[in-house]
Structure formats: C-alpha cells, structure tokens
mmCIF file of C-alpha atoms in Angstrom:
data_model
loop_
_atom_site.group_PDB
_atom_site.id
_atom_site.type_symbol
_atom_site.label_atom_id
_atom_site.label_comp_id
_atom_site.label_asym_id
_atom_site.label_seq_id
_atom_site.Cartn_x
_atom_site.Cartn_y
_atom_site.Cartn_z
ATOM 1 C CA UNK A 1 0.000 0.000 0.000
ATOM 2 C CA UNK A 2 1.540 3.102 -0.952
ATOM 3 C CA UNK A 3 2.160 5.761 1.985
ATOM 4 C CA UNK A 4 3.010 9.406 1.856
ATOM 5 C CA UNK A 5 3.302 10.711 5.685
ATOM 6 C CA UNK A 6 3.640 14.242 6.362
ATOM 7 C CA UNK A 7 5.764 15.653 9.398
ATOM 8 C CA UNK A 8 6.920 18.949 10.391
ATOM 9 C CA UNK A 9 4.042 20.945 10.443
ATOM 10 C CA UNK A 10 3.223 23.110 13.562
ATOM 11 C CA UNK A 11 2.427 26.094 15.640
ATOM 12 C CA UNK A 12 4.902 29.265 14.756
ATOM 13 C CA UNK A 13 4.825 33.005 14.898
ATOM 14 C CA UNK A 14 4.118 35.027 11.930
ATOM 15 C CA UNK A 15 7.250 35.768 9.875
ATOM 16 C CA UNK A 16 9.082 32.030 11.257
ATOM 17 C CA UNK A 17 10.285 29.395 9.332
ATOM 18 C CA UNK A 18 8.979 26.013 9.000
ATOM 19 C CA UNK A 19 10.014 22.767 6.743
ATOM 20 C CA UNK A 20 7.653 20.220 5.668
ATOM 21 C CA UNK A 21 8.869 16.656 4.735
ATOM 22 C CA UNK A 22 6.580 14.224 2.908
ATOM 23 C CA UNK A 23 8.666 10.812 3.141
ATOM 24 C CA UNK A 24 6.726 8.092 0.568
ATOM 25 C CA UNK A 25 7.213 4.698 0.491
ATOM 26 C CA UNK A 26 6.047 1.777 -2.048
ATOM 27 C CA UNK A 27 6.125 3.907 -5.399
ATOM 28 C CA UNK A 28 8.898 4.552 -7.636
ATOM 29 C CA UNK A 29 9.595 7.731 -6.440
ATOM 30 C CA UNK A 30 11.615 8.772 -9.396
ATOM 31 C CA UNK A 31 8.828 8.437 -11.643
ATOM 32 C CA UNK A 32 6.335 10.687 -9.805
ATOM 33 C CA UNK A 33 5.750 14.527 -9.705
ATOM 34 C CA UNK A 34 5.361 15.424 -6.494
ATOM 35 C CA UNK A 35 3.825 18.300 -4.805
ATOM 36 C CA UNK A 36 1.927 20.413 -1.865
ATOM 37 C CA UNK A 37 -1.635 21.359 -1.283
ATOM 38 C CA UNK A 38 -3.339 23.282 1.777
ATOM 39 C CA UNK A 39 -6.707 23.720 2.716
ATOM 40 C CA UNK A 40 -7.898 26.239 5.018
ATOM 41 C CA UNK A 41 -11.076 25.968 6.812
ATOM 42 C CA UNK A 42 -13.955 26.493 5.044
ATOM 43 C CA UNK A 43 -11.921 26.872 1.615
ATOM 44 C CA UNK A 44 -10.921 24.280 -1.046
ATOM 45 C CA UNK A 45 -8.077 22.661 -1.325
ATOM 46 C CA UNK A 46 -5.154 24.553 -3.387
ATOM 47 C CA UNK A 47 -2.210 23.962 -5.112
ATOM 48 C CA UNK A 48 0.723 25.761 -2.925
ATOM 49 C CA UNK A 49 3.880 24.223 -5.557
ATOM 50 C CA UNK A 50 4.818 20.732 -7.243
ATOM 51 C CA UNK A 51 8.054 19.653 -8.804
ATOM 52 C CA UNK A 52 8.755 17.329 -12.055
ATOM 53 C CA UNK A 53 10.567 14.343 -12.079
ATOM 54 C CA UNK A 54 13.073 16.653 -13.823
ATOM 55 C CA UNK A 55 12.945 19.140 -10.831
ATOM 56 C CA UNK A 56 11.013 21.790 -12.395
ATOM 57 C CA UNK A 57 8.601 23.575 -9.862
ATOM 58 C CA UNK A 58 5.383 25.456 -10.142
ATOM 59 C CA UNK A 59 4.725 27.577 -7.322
ATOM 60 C CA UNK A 60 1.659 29.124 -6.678
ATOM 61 C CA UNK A 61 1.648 33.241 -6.795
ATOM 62 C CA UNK A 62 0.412 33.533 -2.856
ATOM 63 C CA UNK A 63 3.808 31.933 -1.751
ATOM 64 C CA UNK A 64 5.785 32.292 -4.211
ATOM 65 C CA UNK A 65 9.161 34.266 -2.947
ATOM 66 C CA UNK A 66 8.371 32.396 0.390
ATOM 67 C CA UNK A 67 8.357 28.812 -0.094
ATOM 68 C CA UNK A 68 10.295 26.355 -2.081
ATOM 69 C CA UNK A 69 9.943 22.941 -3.046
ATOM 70 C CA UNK A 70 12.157 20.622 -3.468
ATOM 71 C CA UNK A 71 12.795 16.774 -3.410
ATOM 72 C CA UNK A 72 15.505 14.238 -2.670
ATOM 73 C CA UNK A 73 14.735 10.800 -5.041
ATOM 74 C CA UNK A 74 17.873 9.230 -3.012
ATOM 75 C CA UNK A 75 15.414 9.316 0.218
ATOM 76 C CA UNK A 76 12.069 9.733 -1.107
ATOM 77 C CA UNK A 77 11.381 12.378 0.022
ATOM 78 C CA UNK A 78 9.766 16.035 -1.237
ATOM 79 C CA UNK A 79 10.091 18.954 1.102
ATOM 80 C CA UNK A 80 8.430 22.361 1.289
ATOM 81 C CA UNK A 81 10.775 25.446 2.925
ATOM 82 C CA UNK A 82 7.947 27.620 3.916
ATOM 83 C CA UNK A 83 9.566 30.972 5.331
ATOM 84 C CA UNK A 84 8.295 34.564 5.751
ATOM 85 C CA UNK A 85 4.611 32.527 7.270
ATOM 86 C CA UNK A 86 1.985 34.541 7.658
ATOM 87 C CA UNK A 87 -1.598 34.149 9.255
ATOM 88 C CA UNK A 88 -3.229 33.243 6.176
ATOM 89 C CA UNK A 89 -1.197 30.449 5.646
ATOM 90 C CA UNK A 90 -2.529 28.685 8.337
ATOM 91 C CA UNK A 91 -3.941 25.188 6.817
ATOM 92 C CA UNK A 92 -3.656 21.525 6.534
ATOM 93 C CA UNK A 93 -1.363 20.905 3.854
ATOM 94 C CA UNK A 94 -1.530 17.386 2.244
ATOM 95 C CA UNK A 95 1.647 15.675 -0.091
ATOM 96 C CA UNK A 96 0.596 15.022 -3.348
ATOM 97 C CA UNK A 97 2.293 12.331 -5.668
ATOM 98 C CA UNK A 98 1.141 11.802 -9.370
ATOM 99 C CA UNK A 99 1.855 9.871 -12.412
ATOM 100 C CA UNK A 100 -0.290 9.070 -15.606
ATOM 101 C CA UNK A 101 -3.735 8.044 -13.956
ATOM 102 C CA UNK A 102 -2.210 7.345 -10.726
ATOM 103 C CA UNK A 103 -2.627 9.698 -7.587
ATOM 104 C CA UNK A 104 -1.948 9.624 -3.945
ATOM 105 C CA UNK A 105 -2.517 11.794 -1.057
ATOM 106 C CA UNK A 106 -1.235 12.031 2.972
ATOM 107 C CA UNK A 107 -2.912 12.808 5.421
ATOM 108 C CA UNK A 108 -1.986 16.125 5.915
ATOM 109 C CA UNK A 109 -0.035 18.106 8.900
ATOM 110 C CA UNK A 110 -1.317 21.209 10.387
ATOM 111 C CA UNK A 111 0.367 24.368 10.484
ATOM 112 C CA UNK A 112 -1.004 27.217 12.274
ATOM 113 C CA UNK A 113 0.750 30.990 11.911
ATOM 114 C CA UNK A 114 -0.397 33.008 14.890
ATOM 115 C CA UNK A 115 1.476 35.285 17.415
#
C-alpha cells in the first residue's frame, strides 16, 4: 500500500520558518511529480507548488518568494521550505504524488501561523 506521511508541520509566529517533509514509500519515487496542497477551513483545497521528475517547480503566486519545493529521489522524500509565514497560511497541507492516472494523497499536517 503506498504511503506518503507528512511531518513537520506546527504552531509558529508570523514571519518564522517552518520545513515540511513528505517521506513516501512503495512507489517509484523517481517516476512521480510530487507536490503540496493546503486547505484552510472552510476553503478548497489549493495547489501551494509541485516539482517534475526533472525538478522543475510550479509555485503558486500567494507563496511564491516564500516557499520552495524541493525533493531528494535518493530518500524519497519532497520537502516544502515555507519561510516569511503569515496568518493566512494557516492550513492543513496534504503531499501530493502523481503519475499518468495514478494519484496519492497524505494525510496532511497542520500548520497554524499566529502570534
């Protein structure tokens, strides 16, 4: 059964740092693009950035500047450097993997920006 598990989400002041790690296991990780979504309460889920197999990203305009994506295939694992937070990035955000018809989700970490 294919796993993507989320970690490093959390509580932090607004303008702090945090990393998100989405470590899968039981796909060929190479072969996948990989990516980030959030969802706020009482909003739809949205894209925040995904990256290729070939390490191209796509960021989405209300963080880009801020956060970066990025992915190590030796461990993989995709990671999202969120700095600059602000309040209205406070969300779930879920890992994304995808390839041809094929899609999997995790189940999301919390991160709340609040002073």
């Amino acid at each position: 059964q294919v796993q993507l598990v989320e970690s490093g989400g959390g509580l932090v002041q607004p303008g702090g740092s945090l990393r998100l790690s989405c470590a899968a296991s039981r796909i060929i990780f190479r072969f996948y693009t990989m990516g980030w979504y959030r969802q706020a309460p009482g909003k739809q889920r949205e894209l925040v950035a995904t990256i290729t197999t070939g390490g191209n990203t796509n960021t989405a305009d209300s963080v880009k500047g801020r956060f970066t994506i990025s992915r190590d295939n030796a461990k993989n694992t995709v990671y999202l450097q969120m700095n600059s937070l602000k309040p209205e990035d406070t969300a779930v955000y879920y890992c994304n993997a995808q390839v041809s018809d094929r899609e999997y989700w995790g189940q999301g970490t919390q991160v709340t920006v609040s002073s």
